[in-house]
PDB file of C-alpha atoms in Angstrom:
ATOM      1  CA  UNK A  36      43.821   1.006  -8.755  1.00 63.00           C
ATOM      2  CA  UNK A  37      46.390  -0.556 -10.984  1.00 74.00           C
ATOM      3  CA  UNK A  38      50.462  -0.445 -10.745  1.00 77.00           C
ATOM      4  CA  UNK A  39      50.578   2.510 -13.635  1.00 75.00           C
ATOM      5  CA  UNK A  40      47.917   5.072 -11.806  1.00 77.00           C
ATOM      6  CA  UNK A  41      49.843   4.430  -8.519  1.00 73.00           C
ATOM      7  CA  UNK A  42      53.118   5.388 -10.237  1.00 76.00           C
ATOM      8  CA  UNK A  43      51.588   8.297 -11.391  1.00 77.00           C
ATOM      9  CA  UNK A  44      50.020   9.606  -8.415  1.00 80.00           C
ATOM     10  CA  UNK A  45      52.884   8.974  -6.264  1.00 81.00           C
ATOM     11  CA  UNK A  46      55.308  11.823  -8.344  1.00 82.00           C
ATOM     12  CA  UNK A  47      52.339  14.222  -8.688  1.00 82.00           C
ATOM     13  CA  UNK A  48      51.148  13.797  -4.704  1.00 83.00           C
ATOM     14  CA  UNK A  49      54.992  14.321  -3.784  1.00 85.00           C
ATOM     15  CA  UNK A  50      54.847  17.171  -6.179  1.00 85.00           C
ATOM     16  CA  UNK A  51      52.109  19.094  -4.330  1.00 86.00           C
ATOM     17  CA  UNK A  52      53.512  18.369  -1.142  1.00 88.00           C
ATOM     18  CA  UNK A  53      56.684  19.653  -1.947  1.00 88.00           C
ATOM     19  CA  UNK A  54      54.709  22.984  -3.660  1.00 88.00           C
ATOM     20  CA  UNK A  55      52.755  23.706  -0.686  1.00 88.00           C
ATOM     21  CA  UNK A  56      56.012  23.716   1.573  1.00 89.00           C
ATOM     22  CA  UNK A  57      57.210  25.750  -0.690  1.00 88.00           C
ATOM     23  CA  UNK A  58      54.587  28.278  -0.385  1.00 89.00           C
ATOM     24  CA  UNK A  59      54.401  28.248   3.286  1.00 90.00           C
ATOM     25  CA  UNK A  60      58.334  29.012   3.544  1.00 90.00           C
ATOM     26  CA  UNK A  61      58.134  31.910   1.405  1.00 88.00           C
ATOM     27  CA  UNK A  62      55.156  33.381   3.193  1.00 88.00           C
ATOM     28  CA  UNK A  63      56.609  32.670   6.618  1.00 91.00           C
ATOM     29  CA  UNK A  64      59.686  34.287   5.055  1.00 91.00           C
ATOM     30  CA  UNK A  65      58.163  37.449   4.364  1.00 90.00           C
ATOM     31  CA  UNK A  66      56.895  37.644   7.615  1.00 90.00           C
ATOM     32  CA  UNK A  67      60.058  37.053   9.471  1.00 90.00           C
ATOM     33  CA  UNK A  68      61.229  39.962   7.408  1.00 92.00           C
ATOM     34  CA  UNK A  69      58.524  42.455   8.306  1.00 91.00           C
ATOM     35  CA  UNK A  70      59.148  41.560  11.464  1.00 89.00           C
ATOM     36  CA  UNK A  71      62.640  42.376  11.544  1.00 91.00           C
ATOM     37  CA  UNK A  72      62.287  45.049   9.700  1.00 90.00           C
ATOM     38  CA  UNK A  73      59.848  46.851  12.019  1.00 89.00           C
ATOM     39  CA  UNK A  74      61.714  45.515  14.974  1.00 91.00           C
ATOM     40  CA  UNK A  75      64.675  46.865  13.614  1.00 90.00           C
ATOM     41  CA  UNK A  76      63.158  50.021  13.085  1.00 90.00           C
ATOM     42  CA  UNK A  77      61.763  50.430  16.666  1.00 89.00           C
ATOM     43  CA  UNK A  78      65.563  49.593  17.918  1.00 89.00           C
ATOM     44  CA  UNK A  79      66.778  52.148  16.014  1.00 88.00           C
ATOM     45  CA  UNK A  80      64.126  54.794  17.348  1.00 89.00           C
ATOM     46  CA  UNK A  81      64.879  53.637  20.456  1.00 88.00           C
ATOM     47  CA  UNK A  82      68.044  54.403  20.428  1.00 86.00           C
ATOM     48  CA  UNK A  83      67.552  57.470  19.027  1.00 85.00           C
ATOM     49  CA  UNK A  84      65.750  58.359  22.528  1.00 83.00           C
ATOM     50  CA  UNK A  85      68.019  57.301  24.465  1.00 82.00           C
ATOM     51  CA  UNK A  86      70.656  59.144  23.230  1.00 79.00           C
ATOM     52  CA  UNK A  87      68.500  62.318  22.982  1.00 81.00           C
ATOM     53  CA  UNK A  88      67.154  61.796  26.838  1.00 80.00           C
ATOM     54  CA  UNK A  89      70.665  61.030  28.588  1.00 82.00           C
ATOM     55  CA  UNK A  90      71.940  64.651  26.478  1.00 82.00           C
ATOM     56  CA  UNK A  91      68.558  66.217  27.943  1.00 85.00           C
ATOM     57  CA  UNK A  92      69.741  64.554  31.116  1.00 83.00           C
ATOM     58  CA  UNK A  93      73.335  65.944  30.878  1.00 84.00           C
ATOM     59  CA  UNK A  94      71.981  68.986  30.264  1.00 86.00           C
ATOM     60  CA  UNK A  95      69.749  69.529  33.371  1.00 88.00           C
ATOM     61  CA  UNK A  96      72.340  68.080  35.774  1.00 85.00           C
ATOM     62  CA  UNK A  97      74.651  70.703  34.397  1.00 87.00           C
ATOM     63  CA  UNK A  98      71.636  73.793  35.414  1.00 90.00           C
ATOM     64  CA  UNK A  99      71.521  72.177  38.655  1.00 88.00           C
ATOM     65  CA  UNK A 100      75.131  72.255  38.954  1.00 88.00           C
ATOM     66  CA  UNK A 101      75.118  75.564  38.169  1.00 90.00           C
ATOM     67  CA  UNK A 102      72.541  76.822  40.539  1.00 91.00           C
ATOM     68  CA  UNK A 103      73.906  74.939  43.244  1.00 88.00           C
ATOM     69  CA  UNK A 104      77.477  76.967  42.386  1.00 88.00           C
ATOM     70  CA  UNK A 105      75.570  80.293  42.356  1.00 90.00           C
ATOM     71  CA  UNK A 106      73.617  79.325  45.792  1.00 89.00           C
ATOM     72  CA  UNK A 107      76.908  79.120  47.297  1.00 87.00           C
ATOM     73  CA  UNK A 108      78.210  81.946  45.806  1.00 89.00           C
ATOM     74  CA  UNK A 109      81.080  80.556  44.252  1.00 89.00           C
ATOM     75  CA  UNK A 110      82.203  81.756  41.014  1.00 91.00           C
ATOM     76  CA  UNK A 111      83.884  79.732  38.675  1.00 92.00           C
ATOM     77  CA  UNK A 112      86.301  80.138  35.602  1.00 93.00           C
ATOM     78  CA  UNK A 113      84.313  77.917  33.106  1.00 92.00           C
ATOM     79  CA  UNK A 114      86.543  76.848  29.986  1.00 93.00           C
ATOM     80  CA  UNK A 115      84.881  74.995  27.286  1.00 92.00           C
ATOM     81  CA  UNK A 116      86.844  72.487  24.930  1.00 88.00           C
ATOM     82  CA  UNK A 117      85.570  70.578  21.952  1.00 86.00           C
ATOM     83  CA  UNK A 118      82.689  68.694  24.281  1.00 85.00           C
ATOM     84  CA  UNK A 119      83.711  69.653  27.539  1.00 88.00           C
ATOM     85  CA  UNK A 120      83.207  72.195  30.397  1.00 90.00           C
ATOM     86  CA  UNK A 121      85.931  72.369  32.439  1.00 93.00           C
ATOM     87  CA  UNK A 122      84.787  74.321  36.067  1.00 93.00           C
ATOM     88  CA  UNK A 123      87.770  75.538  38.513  1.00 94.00           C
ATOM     89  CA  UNK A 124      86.722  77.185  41.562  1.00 92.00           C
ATOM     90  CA  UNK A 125      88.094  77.523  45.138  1.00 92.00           C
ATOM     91  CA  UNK A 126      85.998  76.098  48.258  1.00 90.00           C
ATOM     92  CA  UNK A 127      85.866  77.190  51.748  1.00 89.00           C
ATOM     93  CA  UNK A 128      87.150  73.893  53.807  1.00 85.00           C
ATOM     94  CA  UNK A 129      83.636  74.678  55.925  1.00 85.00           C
ATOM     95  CA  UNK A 130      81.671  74.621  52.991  1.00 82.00           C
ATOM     96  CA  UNK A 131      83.709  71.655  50.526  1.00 87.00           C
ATOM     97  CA  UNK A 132      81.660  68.904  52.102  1.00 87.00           C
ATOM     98  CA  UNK A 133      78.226  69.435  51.716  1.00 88.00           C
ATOM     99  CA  UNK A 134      78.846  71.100  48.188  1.00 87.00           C
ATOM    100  CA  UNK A 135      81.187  68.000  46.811  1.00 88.00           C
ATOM    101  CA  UNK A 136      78.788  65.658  48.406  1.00 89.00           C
ATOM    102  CA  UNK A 137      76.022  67.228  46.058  1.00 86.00           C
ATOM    103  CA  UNK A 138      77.843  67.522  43.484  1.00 86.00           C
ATOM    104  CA  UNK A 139      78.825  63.513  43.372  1.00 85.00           C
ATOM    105  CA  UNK A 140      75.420  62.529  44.367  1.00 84.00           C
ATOM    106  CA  UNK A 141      74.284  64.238  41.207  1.00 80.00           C
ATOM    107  CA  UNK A 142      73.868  62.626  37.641  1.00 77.00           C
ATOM    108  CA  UNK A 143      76.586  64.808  36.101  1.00 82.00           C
ATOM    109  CA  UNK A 144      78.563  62.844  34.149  1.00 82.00           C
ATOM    110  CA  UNK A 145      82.309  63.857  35.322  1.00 87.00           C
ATOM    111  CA  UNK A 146      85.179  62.958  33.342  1.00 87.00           C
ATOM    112  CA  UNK A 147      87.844  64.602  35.692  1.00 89.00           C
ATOM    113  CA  UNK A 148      87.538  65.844  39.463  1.00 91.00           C
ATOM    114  CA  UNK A 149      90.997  66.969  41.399  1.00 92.00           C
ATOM    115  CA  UNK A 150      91.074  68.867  44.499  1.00 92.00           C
ATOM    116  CA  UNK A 151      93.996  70.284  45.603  1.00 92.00           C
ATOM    117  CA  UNK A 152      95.032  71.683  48.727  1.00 90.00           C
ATOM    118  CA  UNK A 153      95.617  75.881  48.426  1.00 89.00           C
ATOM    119  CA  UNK A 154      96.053  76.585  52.321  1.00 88.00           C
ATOM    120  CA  UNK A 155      94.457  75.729  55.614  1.00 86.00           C
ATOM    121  CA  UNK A 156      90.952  77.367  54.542  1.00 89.00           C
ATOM    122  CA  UNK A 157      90.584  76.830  51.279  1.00 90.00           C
ATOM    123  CA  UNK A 158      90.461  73.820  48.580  1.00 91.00           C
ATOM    124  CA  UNK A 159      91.263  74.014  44.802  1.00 92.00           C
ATOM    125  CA  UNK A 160      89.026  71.753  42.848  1.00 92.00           C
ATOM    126  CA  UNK A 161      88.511  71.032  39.064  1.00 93.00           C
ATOM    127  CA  UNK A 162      85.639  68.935  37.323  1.00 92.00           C
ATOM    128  CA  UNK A 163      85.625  68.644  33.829  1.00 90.00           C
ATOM    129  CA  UNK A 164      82.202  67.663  32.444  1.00 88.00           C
ATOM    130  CA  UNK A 165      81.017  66.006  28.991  1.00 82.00           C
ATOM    131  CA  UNK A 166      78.618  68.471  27.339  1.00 77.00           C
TER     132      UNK A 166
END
């Protein structure tokens, strides 16, 4: 090989290289992005459970609230605001701690809980629950 066909090849060889690396960014580029897309897309859905199971959740722990308030046979003025339940009820001071120790070992999410003293026997109390 003489000095001209080696000055020649050298460009076009460096030329090919540099195509080929070209190529194999762009493909591994499109698969990065088909990967994020779907993995984005699975995040999102996942989410979207989530959100849909801990309401689902909400919603059973409130039943169970519920029917633990009508074993007892306590009946309470329920007021709802925008996405709350507010319960107030009165407790028997024989009966408060077994039904506020089930009630806080629940998964009701409570936002407020006050008790308040009414007399010797009986026991004000207040939760206020996200719907």
């Amino acid at each position: 090989m003489n000095r001209a066909t080696l000055y020649l090849l050298i460009p076009s060889l460096s030329l090919l290289i540099w195509l080929g690396v070209a190529h194999y960014m762009a493909s591994q580029k499109e698969q990065l992005e088909k990967s994020y897309h779907t993995r984005s897309q699975l995040l999102a859905r996942y989410h979207h459970l989530q959100s849909k199971w801990s309401e689902k959740a909400q919603k059973e722990a409130i039943k169970r609230f519920d029917t633990l308030l009508r074993l007892y046979h306590i009946q309470p003025q329920i007021t709802k605001q925008r996405n709350k339940k507010i319960y107030r009820f009165i407790l028997d001071k024989e009966k408060a701690d077994t039904i506020l120790n089930k009630l806080l070992n629940s998964n009701l999410a409570i936002d407020r809980f006050t008790i308040e003293r009414q007399d010797d026997q009986h026991l004000s109390v207040t939760i206020g629950v996200t719907l």
